[in-house]
Every structure is written in C-alpha cells, then in structure tokens.
Short mmCIF file of N, CA and C in Angstrom, two decimals:
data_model
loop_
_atom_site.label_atom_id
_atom_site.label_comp_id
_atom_site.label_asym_id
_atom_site.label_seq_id
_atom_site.Cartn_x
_atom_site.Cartn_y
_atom_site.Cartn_z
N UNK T 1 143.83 84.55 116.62
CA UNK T 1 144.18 83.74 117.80
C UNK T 1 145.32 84.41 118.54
N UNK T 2 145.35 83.94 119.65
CA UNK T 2 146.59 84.85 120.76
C UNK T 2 147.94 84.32 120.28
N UNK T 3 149.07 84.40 120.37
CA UNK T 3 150.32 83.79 119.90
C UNK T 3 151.23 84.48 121.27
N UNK T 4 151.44 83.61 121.92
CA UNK T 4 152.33 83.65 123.21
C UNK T 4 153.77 83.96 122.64
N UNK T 5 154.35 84.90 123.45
CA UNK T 5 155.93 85.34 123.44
C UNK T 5 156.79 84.36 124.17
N UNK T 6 157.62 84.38 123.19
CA UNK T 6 159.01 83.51 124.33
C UNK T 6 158.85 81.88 124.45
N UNK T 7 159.06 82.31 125.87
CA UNK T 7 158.57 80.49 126.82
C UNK T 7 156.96 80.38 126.89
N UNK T 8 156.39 81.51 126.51
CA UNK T 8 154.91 80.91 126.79
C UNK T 8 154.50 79.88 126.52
N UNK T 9 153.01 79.49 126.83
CA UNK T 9 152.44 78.63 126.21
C UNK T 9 150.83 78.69 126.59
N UNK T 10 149.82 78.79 126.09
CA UNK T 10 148.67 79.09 125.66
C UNK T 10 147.70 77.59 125.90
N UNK T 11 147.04 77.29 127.40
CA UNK T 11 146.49 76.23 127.51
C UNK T 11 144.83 76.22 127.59
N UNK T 12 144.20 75.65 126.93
CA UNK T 12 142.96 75.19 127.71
C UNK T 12 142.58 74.36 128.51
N UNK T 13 142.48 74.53 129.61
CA UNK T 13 142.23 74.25 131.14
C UNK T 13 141.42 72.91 130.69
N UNK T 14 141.12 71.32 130.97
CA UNK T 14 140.11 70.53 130.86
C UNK T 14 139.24 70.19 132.16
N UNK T 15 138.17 70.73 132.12
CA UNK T 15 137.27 70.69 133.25
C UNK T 15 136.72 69.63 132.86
N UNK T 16 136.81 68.86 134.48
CA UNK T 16 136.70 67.59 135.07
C UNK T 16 135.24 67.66 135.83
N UNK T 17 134.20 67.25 136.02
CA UNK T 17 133.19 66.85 136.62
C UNK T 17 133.70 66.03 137.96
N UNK T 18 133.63 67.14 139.08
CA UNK T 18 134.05 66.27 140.59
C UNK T 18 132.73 65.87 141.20
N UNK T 19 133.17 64.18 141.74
CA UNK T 19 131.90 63.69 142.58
C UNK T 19 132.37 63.20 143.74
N UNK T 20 131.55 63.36 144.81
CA UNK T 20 132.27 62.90 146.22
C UNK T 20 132.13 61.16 146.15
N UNK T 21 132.48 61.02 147.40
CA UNK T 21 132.31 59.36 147.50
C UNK T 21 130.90 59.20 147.57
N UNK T 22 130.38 60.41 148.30
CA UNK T 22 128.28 59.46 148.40
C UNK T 22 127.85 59.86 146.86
N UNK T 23 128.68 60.13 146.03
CA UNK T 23 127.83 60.47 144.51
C UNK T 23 127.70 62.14 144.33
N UNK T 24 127.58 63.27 145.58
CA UNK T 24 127.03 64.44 145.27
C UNK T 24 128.30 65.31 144.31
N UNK T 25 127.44 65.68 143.68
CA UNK T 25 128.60 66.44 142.03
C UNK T 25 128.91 67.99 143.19
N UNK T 26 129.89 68.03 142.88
CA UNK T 26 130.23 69.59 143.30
C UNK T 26 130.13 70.50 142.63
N UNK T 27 129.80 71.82 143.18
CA UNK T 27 129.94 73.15 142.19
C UNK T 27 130.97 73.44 141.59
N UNK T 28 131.10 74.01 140.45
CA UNK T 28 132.48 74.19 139.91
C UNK T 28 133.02 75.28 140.95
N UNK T 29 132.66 76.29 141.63
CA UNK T 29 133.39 76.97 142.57
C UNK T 29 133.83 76.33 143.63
N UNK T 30 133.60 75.34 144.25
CA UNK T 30 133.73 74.46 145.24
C UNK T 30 135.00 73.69 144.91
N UNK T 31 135.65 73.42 143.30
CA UNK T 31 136.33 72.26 143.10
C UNK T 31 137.82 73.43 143.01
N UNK T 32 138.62 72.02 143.00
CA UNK T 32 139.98 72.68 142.76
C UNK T 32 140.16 72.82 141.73
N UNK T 33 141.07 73.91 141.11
CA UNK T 33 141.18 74.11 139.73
C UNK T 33 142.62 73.18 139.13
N UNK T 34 141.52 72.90 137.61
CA UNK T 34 142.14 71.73 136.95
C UNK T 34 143.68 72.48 136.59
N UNK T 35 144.63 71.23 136.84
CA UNK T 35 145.78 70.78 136.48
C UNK T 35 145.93 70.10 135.00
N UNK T 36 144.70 69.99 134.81
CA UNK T 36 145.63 69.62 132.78
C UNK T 36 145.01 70.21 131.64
N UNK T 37 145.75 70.87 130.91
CA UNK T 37 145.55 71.12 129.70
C UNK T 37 145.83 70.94 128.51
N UNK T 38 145.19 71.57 127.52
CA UNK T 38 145.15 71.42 126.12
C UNK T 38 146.39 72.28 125.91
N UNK T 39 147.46 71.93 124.65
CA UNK T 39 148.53 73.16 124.72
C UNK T 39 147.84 73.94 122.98
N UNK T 40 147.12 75.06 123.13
CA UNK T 40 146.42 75.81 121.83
C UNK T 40 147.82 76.41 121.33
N UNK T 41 148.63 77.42 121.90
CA UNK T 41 149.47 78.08 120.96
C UNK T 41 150.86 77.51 121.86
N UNK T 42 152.20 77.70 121.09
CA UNK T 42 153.27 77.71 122.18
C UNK T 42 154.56 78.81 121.50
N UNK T 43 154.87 79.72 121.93
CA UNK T 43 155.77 80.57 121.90
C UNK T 43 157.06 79.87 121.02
N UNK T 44 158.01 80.93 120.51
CA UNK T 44 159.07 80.48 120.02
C UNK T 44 160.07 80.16 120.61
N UNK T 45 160.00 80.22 122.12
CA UNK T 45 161.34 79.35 122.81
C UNK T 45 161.84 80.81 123.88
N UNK T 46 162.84 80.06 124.80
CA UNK T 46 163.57 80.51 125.87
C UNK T 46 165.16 81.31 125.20
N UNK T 47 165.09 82.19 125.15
CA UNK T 47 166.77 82.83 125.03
C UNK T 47 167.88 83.13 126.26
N UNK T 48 168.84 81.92 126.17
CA UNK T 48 169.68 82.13 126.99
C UNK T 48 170.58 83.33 127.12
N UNK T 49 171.06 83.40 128.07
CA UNK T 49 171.92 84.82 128.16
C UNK T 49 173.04 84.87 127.45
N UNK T 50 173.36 83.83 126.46
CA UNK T 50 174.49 83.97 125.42
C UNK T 50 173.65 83.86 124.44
N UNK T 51 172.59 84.15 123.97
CA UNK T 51 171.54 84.77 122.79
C UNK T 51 171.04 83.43 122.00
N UNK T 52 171.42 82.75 122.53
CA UNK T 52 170.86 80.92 121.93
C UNK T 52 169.34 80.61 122.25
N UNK T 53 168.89 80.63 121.20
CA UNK T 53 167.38 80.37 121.64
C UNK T 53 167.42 78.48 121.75
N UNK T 54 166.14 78.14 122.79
CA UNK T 54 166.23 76.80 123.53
C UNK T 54 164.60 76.52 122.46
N UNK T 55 164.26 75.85 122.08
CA UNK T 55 162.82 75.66 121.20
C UNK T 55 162.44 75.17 122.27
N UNK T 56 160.74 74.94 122.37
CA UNK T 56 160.33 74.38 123.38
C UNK T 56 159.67 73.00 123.29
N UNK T 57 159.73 72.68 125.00
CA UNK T 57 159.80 70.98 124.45
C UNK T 57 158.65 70.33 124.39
N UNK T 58 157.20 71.83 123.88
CA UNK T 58 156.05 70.85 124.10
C UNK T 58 155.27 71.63 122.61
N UNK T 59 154.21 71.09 122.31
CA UNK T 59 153.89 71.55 120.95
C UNK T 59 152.26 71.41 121.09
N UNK T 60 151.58 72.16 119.75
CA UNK T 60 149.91 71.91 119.92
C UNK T 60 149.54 71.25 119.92
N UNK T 61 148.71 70.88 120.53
CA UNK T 61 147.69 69.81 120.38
C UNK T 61 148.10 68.93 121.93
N UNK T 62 149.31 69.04 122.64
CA UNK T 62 149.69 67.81 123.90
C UNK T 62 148.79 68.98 124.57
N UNK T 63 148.21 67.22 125.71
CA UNK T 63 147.86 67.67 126.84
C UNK T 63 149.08 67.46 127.98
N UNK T 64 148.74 68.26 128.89
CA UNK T 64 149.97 68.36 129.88
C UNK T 64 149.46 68.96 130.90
N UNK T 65 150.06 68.59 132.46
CA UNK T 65 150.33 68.50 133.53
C UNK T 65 150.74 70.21 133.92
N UNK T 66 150.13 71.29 134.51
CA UNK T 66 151.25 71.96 134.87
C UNK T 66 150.55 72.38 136.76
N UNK T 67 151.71 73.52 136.63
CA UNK T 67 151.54 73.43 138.62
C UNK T 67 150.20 74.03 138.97
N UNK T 68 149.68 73.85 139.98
CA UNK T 68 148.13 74.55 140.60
C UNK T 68 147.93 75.52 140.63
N UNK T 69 148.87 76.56 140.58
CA UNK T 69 147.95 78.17 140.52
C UNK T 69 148.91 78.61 139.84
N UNK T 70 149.73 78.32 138.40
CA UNK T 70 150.37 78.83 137.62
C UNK T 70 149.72 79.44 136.45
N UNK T 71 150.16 80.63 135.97
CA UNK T 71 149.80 81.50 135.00
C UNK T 71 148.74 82.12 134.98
N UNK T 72 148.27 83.15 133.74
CA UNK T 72 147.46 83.99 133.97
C UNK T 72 146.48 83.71 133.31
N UNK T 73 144.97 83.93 133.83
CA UNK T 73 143.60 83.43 133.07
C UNK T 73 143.27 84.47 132.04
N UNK T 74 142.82 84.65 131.04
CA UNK T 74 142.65 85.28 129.97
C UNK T 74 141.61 84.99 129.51
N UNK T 75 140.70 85.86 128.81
CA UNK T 75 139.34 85.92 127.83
C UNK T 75 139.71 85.97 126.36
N UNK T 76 139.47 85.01 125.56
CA UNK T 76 139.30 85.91 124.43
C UNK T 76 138.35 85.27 123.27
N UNK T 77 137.69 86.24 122.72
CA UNK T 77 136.34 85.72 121.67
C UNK T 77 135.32 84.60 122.52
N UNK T 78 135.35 84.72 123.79
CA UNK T 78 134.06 84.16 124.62
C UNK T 78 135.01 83.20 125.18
N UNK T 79 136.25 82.48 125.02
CA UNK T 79 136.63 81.68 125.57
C UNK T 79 137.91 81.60 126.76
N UNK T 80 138.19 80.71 127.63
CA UNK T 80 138.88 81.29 128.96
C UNK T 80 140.58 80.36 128.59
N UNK T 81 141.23 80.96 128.16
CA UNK T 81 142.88 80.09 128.12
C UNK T 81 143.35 80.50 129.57
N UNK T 82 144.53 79.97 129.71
CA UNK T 82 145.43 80.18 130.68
C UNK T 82 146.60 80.08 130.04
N UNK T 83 147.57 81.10 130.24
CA UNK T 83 149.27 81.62 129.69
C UNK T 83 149.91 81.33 130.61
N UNK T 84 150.93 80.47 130.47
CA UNK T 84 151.86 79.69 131.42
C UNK T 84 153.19 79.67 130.72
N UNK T 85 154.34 80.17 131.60
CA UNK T 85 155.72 80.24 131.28
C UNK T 85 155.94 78.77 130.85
N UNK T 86 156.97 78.04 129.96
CA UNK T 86 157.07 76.85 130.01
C UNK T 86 157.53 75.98 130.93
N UNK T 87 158.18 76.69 132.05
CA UNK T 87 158.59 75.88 133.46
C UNK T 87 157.74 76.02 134.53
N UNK T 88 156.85 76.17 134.21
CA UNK T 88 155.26 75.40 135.23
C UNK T 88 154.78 74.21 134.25
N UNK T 89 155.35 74.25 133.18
CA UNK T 89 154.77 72.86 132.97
C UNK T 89 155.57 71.43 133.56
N UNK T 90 154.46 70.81 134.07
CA UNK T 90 155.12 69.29 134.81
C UNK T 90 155.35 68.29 134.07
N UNK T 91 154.36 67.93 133.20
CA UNK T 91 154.45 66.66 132.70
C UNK T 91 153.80 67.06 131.15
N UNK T 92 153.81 65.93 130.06
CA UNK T 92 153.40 65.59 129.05
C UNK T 92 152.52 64.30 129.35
N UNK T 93 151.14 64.33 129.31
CA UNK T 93 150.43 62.89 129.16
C UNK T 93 149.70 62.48 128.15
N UNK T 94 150.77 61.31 127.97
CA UNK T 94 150.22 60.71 126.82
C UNK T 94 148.85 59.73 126.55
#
C-alpha cells in the first residue's frame, strides 16, 4: 500500500451518482469532481520550523470534506487515490 510523507494524506474520492431535476443521470465526465473522501493512509505529521512534529488531526477510516481541485490523482494496483497535503482538508463528517 502507498504510505504518504509528512502532512499527507491518502484519500478515496466517493463517487456520487448526479441526477438533474427532470431525472437525466449525468456522465461522470460531465459532473464535478467529488469533494469527499475516504482517508486510506495518513502521513506522520507536519514539522514545525523548531523541529516539533504536529500529529495529524485526521486518521483511517474518516470520511472528510476537502477543497475542489486539491491534490494529486494517482494509480495504484488498478485503483485511483488522491494525495492531499493535510490543509486542503475542510471538514471531518461524521
């Protein structure tokens, strides 16, 4: 499995099924890309510039909120994560 450095954090994207108001389903290229994910791996934390590491404040398994075109899309063993610094993440939903 991938193991993110630092502040990372290692999400799977949850694709949402979009329908307009008359019912017609959209193409997944057509839709906006999802805002919440699964958190799969999360890095060992942020090091401040006086060498103090900060742990991070989200862990496996939360789903969470982060910004619209943050981080980088990635392949691996057939499947698509997205790697996101931990300050694109917005929210924790419970």
């Amino acid at each position: 499995m991938l193991k993110p450095l630092g502040d990372r954090v290692i999400l799977q994207a949850q694709e949402e099924e979009e329908q307009t108001v008359g019912g017609i389903v959209l193409a997944s290229n057509a839709q906006e890309k999802p805002q919440t994910g699964k958190v799969i791996a999360v890095g060992s934390g942020r090091v401040l510039d006086n060498g103090e590491k900060v742990a991070p404040s989200v862990k496996e398994g939360d789903t969470v909120l982060f910004d619209k075109y943050a981080g980088t899309e990635v392949k691996y063993n057939g499947d698509s994560y997205l790697v996101v610094h931990e300050k694109d993440l917005v929210a924790i939903v419970d």
